[in-house]
Coordinates of C-alpha atoms in Angstrom, one line a residue:
M1 CA 0.0 0.0 0.0
V2 CA 1.3 3.5 -1.0
R3 CA 0.4 6.1 1.7
I4 CA 0.4 9.7 0.6
A5 CA -0.8 12.8 2.6
F6 CA -1.8 16.1 1.2
L7 CA -1.3 19.0 3.6
A8 CA -4.2 21.3 3.3
L9 CA -2.8 24.0 5.6
A10 CA -3.3 27.0 3.3
Q11 CA -6.4 28.9 2.3
A12 CA -9.1 27.4 0.1
H13 CA -7.8 28.9 -3.1
Q14 CA -4.8 26.6 -3.0
H15 CA -6.8 23.4 -2.7
L16 CA -8.0 23.6 -6.2
H17 CA -4.4 23.1 -7.4
W18 CA -3.8 19.8 -5.7
L19 CA -7.3 18.3 -5.5
P20 CA -7.3 16.8 -9.0
A21 CA -4.0 15.0 -8.4
A22 CA -5.3 13.7 -5.0
L23 CA -8.5 12.4 -6.5
E24 CA -6.6 10.8 -9.4
L25 CA -4.2 9.1 -6.9
A26 CA -7.1 7.9 -4.8
K27 CA -8.6 6.0 -7.8
R28 CA -5.4 4.0 -8.3
P29 CA -5.1 0.5 -6.9
G30 CA -3.0 0.2 -3.8
V31 CA -2.9 3.9 -3.0
R32 CA -4.3 5.6 0.1
V33 CA -4.6 9.4 0.1
D34 CA -5.1 11.2 3.3
V35 CA -5.9 14.9 3.5
L36 CA -4.7 16.7 6.7
C37 CA -6.5 20.0 7.4
P38 CA -7.0 22.2 10.5
S39 CA -10.2 23.7 9.2
R40 CA -13.6 21.9 9.0
A41 CA -14.8 24.6 6.7
N42 CA -12.0 23.7 4.3
L43 CA -12.7 20.0 4.7
R44 CA -16.4 20.6 3.7
F45 CA -15.1 22.6 0.7
I46 CA -12.8 19.8 -0.4
G47 CA -15.6 17.3 0.1
R48 CA -17.7 19.0 -2.6
Y49 CA -15.2 17.8 -5.2
D50 CA -15.1 14.2 -3.7
P51 CA -18.7 12.9 -3.8
E52 CA -17.5 9.3 -3.8
K53 CA -15.4 10.0 -0.7
R54 CA -12.2 8.6 -2.1
L55 CA -10.1 10.9 0.1
R56 CA -9.6 10.2 3.7
C57 CA -10.1 13.6 5.2
I58 CA -8.6 14.2 8.7
W59 CA -9.3 17.2 10.9
I60 CA -6.2 18.3 12.8
P61 CA -7.4 21.2 15.0
A62 CA -4.8 23.6 16.2
Q63 CA -6.7 26.8 17.0
W64 CA -10.3 27.9 16.8
R65 CA -10.1 29.5 13.4
D66 CA -12.2 27.8 10.9
G67 CA -12.9 29.8 7.8
L68 CA -12.1 29.1 4.2
F69 CA -9.6 31.8 4.2
D70 CA -8.9 32.2 8.0
L71 CA -7.0 29.2 9.3
P72 CA -4.7 28.5 12.3
P73 CA -1.1 29.7 11.7
R74 CA 0.8 27.1 9.7
K75 CA 3.7 27.1 12.1
R76 CA 1.4 26.1 15.0
V77 CA -0.1 23.3 13.0
Q78 CA 3.3 22.0 11.8
K79 CA 4.7 22.0 15.3
R80 CA 1.7 20.4 16.9
Y81 CA 1.4 17.6 14.2
A82 CA 5.0 17.0 13.3
W83 CA 4.6 13.5 14.9
L84 CA 1.8 12.8 12.5
F85 CA 3.3 14.3 9.3
R86 CA 6.5 12.2 9.6
R87 CA 4.5 9.0 9.6
Y88 CA 3.8 9.5 5.9
P89 CA 6.5 8.5 3.4
V90 CA 5.3 11.3 1.0
L91 CA 3.8 14.7 1.8
V92 CA 2.3 16.9 -0.9
T93 CA 1.7 20.6 -0.4
T94 CA 1.2 23.8 -2.3
E95 CA 2.9 26.1 0.2
T96 CA 6.5 26.6 1.1
T97 CA 6.3 26.9 4.9
S98 CA 6.0 23.1 5.2
T99 CA 9.8 22.9 4.5
R100 CA 10.3 23.7 8.1
L101 CA 9.3 20.1 8.8
K102 CA 12.8 19.2 7.6
E103 CA 14.3 20.9 10.6
D104 CA 13.1 17.9 12.6
P105 CA 15.9 15.3 12.7
K106 CA 13.2 12.6 12.8
F107 CA 11.6 13.8 9.6
T108 CA 12.5 11.5 6.6
S109 CA 9.5 11.9 4.4
R110 CA 9.7 13.1 0.8
L111 CA 8.2 16.6 0.4
I112 CA 6.6 17.5 -2.9
R113 CA 5.4 20.9 -3.9
I114 CA 2.7 21.6 -6.5
R115 CA 3.0 25.2 -7.5
H116 CA -0.4 27.0 -7.2
G117 CA -0.8 29.4 -10.0
A118 CA 1.2 30.4 -13.1
G119 CA 1.8 34.1 -12.6
D120 CA 5.0 35.9 -13.6
A121 CA 5.5 38.2 -10.6
A122 CA 5.2 35.6 -7.8
T123 CA 7.4 32.6 -8.8
R124 CA 9.3 32.8 -5.4
L125 CA 12.6 33.2 -7.1
D126 CA 13.9 34.8 -4.0
D127 CA 12.7 32.1 -1.6
P128 CA 15.5 29.6 -0.7
R129 CA 12.9 27.3 0.8
V130 CA 11.8 26.2 -2.7
R131 CA 15.1 24.3 -3.2
L132 CA 14.3 22.2 -0.1
F133 CA 11.6 20.2 -1.8
D134 CA 12.4 16.8 -3.1
L135 CA 10.2 17.4 -6.1
T136 CA 8.4 20.5 -7.6
L137 CA 5.6 20.2 -10.1
V138 CA 4.9 23.2 -12.2
G139 CA 2.4 24.1 -14.9
G140 CA 4.7 24.9 -17.8
E141 CA 8.2 25.4 -19.2
K142 CA 8.3 29.0 -18.1
D143 CA 8.3 28.2 -14.4
K144 CA 10.7 25.3 -14.7
R145 CA 13.2 27.5 -16.7
R146 CA 13.0 30.3 -14.2
L147 CA 13.3 28.1 -11.1
V148 CA 16.3 26.2 -12.5
A149 CA 18.0 29.5 -13.6
A150 CA 17.5 30.8 -10.0
G151 CA 19.2 27.7 -8.5
L152 CA 16.0 26.6 -6.8
G153 CA 15.8 23.2 -8.5
T154 CA 17.3 21.0 -11.2
E155 CA 16.2 19.6 -14.5
E156 CA 15.5 16.4 -12.7
N157 CA 13.5 17.5 -9.7
I158 CA 11.3 20.1 -11.3
I159 CA 8.7 18.5 -13.6
V160 CA 6.3 20.1 -15.9
T161 CA 2.9 18.5 -15.4
G162 CA 0.3 21.0 -16.7
Y163 CA -2.4 22.9 -14.8
S164 CA -4.8 20.5 -13.2
K165 CA -7.1 23.2 -11.8
F166 CA -8.5 23.5 -15.4
E167 CA -10.0 20.1 -14.9
L168 CA -12.4 21.7 -12.3
V169 CA -13.5 24.5 -14.5
R170 CA -17.3 25.2 -14.7
P171 CA -19.4 26.8 -17.4
P172 CA -19.8 30.6 -17.1
E173 CA -22.7 31.7 -14.8
R174 CA -25.2 34.5 -15.3
L175 CA -24.0 37.1 -12.7
F176 CA -25.9 40.1 -13.8
P177 CA -29.6 40.5 -15.0
N178 CA -28.5 41.8 -18.4
D179 CA -26.1 40.8 -21.2
K180 CA -23.7 43.7 -21.0
P181 CA -20.0 42.6 -21.3
I182 CA -18.3 41.9 -18.0
V183 CA -14.9 43.2 -16.8
L184 CA -13.1 41.3 -14.1
Y185 CA -10.9 43.5 -11.9
N186 CA -8.6 41.2 -10.0
P187 CA -5.9 43.0 -8.1
H188 CA -3.0 41.2 -6.4
S189 CA -2.7 40.9 -2.7
R190 CA 0.9 42.3 -2.3
P191 CA 1.0 46.1 -1.8
D192 CA 4.1 46.3 -4.0
L193 CA 2.4 44.6 -6.9
S194 CA -1.2 45.5 -6.4
S195 CA -3.2 48.4 -7.9
W196 CA -5.8 48.2 -5.2
F197 CA -4.1 50.3 -2.6
N198 CA -3.5 53.4 -4.6
E199 CA -6.0 53.1 -7.5
G200 CA -8.7 50.7 -6.3
P201 CA -11.2 53.4 -5.1
A202 CA -10.7 55.6 -8.1
L203 CA -11.2 52.6 -10.5
V204 CA -14.5 51.7 -8.8
R205 CA -15.7 55.3 -9.0
E206 CA -14.8 55.2 -12.7
M207 CA -16.6 51.9 -13.2
E208 CA -19.8 53.5 -11.8
K209 CA -19.8 55.9 -14.7
L210 CA -19.3 53.2 -17.3
I211 CA -22.9 51.9 -17.3
E212 CA -22.5 50.1 -20.7
W213 CA -20.2 47.6 -18.8
N214 CA -20.7 45.3 -15.9
F215 CA -17.8 45.0 -13.4
I216 CA -16.7 42.2 -11.0
V217 CA -14.3 43.6 -8.4
A218 CA -12.6 40.5 -6.9
P219 CA -9.3 41.2 -5.2
H220 CA -7.1 38.2 -4.3
V221 CA -8.5 36.5 -1.3
R222 CA -5.3 37.1 0.7
L223 CA -5.4 40.9 0.2
D224 CA -5.3 42.4 3.6
G225 CA -6.0 46.0 4.5
G226 CA -6.1 48.8 2.0
P227 CA -9.2 50.8 1.2
D228 CA -12.6 49.6 2.1
V229 CA -14.3 50.1 -1.2
R230 CA -18.1 49.8 -1.6
S231 CA -20.6 50.6 -4.3
D232 CA -24.3 50.4 -4.7
A233 CA -24.1 50.7 -8.5
A234 CA -26.2 48.0 -10.3
N235 CA -23.3 47.3 -12.7
I236 CA -20.7 46.5 -10.0
L237 CA -20.3 43.3 -8.0
I238 CA -17.7 43.5 -5.2
D239 CA -16.5 40.2 -3.9
R240 CA -13.8 40.3 -1.1
G241 CA -13.6 36.5 -0.7
S242 CA -16.0 33.8 -1.7
V243 CA -15.8 30.5 -3.5
R244 CA -16.7 32.2 -6.8
S245 CA -13.6 34.3 -6.5
I246 CA -11.4 31.2 -6.5
D247 CA -13.1 28.5 -8.6
M248 CA -12.8 30.3 -12.0
T249 CA -16.4 31.4 -12.1
Y250 CA -15.3 35.0 -12.7
T251 CA -12.5 34.2 -15.1
Q252 CA -14.9 32.2 -17.2
S253 CA -17.7 34.8 -17.1
A254 CA -15.7 37.9 -18.0
S255 CA -15.1 39.4 -21.4
V256 CA -12.2 41.6 -20.3
Y257 CA -9.5 41.1 -17.6
L258 CA -8.4 44.1 -15.6
G259 CA -5.5 43.5 -13.2
D260 CA -1.9 43.9 -12.3
A261 CA 0.1 40.8 -11.2
S262 CA -2.4 38.0 -10.3
S263 CA -1.9 34.5 -11.5
Q264 CA -5.6 34.4 -12.4
L265 CA -4.7 36.1 -15.6
Y266 CA -3.6 32.7 -17.0
E267 CA -6.8 31.2 -15.9
F268 CA -8.6 33.9 -17.8
L269 CA -6.5 33.3 -20.9
I270 CA -7.7 29.7 -21.2
R271 CA -9.7 31.5 -23.9
P272 CA -7.8 34.5 -25.4
R273 CA -9.7 37.8 -24.6
P274 CA -8.7 41.4 -24.0
C275 CA -6.6 42.3 -21.0
I276 CA -5.8 45.7 -19.4
F277 CA -3.1 46.0 -16.8
V278 CA -2.9 48.8 -14.2
N279 CA 0.7 49.9 -13.6
S280 CA -0.2 52.0 -10.7
H281 CA 3.3 52.0 -9.3
R282 CA 4.7 53.5 -12.6
L283 CA 7.2 50.6 -12.8
D284 CA 9.7 50.4 -15.7
W285 CA 8.4 47.0 -16.6
Q286 CA 9.7 46.6 -20.1
G287 CA 12.0 43.6 -20.4
R288 CA 11.4 42.4 -16.9
E289 CA 10.3 38.8 -16.6
D290 CA 8.2 39.5 -13.6
F291 CA 6.0 41.7 -15.8
A292 CA 6.1 39.7 -19.0
H293 CA 2.3 39.5 -18.9
F294 CA 2.1 43.3 -19.4
K295 CA 2.8 42.6 -23.1
L296 CA -0.5 40.7 -23.4
G297 CA -2.7 43.8 -23.3
Q298 CA -3.0 47.5 -22.8
V299 CA -1.2 49.1 -19.9
I300 CA -2.7 52.0 -18.0
E301 CA -1.5 53.9 -15.0
R302 CA -4.5 55.8 -13.8
A303 CA -8.2 55.1 -13.3
D304 CA -9.2 57.9 -15.7
Q305 CA -7.6 55.9 -18.5
L306 CA -10.0 53.0 -18.1
K307 CA -12.7 54.2 -20.4
Q308 CA -10.4 54.7 -23.3
A309 CA -8.8 51.3 -22.8
L310 CA -12.2 49.6 -22.7
D311 CA -13.3 51.5 -25.8
R312 CA -10.2 50.1 -27.7
A313 CA -10.1 46.6 -26.1
M314 CA -11.9 44.7 -28.9
I315 CA -10.2 46.7 -31.6
L316 CA -6.7 46.0 -30.3
Q317 CA -7.3 42.4 -29.4
P318 CA -6.2 40.9 -32.7
Q319 CA -2.7 42.3 -32.1
F320 CA -2.5 40.8 -28.6
E321 CA -4.1 37.4 -29.3
P322 CA -1.0 35.7 -30.8
L323 CA 1.1 36.9 -27.9
Q324 CA -1.5 35.6 -25.4
E325 CA -1.5 32.2 -27.1
L326 CA 2.3 32.0 -27.0
A327 CA 2.4 33.0 -23.4
M328 CA -0.1 30.4 -22.5
R329 CA 1.8 27.6 -24.2
D330 CA 4.9 28.7 -22.2
A331 CA 3.1 29.1 -18.9
I332 CA 0.8 26.0 -19.0
D333 CA 1.8 22.9 -20.8
D334 CA -1.1 21.5 -22.8
S335 CA -1.2 17.7 -23.4
D336 CA -3.6 15.0 -24.5
R337 CA -3.0 13.5 -21.0
P338 CA -4.7 15.3 -18.1
A339 CA -2.5 17.2 -15.8
S340 CA -3.9 15.4 -12.8
Q341 CA -2.6 12.1 -14.2
R342 CA 0.8 13.5 -14.9
Q343 CA 1.0 14.9 -11.4
A344 CA -0.1 11.6 -9.9
D345 CA 2.6 9.8 -11.9
A346 CA 5.3 12.2 -10.7
I347 CA 4.1 11.8 -7.0
L348 CA 4.1 8.1 -7.3
S349 CA 7.7 8.1 -8.6
L350 CA 8.8 9.2 -5.2
S351 CA 6.4 7.1 -3.2
P352 CA 7.7 3.9 -1.7
R353 CA 5.3 1.1 -0.9
A354 CA 4.7 0.4 2.7

């Protein structure tokens, strides 16, 4: 019997990146998959994707924090359950903090990371913890190339497996009572990358004037602090953290993407469509790999430039579409074989039989 544990210690948005692999592994003969999670709310969320109950979900309480996006501190969970984690020959995670488990001299498990997302500005090229993983699974050649170049892995222990979250995609939903085109505004959580902190309120005020469009304002669920932006306008939906903000409902429903550095851009570009990027920090982004995605659409710096950019979005899209398709092929490897199967194979390659 092969015993594998998935560490569901992070917020719910990360679960969708490992769930397809876990479900695929649980279907295979002689494999047992346990999911270890400190939040019952997250276990219920995971259970929605596992109606046949193939996964063995285990609640590991560490503190009375039990939301989809508000969990006990990972360090507390890792310290309290180190004895449990080291019982598994293989642990799979999407976050880097679990590398501190290797500080325990009794810890001999293999540690595998599935990178959540495919963004350009958050590849963790400055995080030495990444090199501590025995195996890293990434969506496409872009991430592998950058991680190897940064000395955070090798050609052998970084494997391109595709983007299994796409296997969970759902058809677009009707989010507004009319058929006006929808713009998704999806600012990043980090203040140094995000347009929310210095342009978010002005952008929403501008959106209120553009009644020929509908707008979804859905900052990254980890965005903390910043302006408290509200609107009663009928053409604006503000979502500061729900399942729809992470399960690709919005990226599938929108006609135009408005953002800055979020990895959700590549989930939006599963179908090429117009993109507008808000360079609110006035960065000199040309030629910088962290902002390679800025080449995939118009770039504005101020909220008062939004209307003009939207007016031109469909006209300019033919010049951006080939670049978007090329970027997608580099960011997310497409294959006839589902990404979840490729991830499962890679995980099993490090999984000894008990």
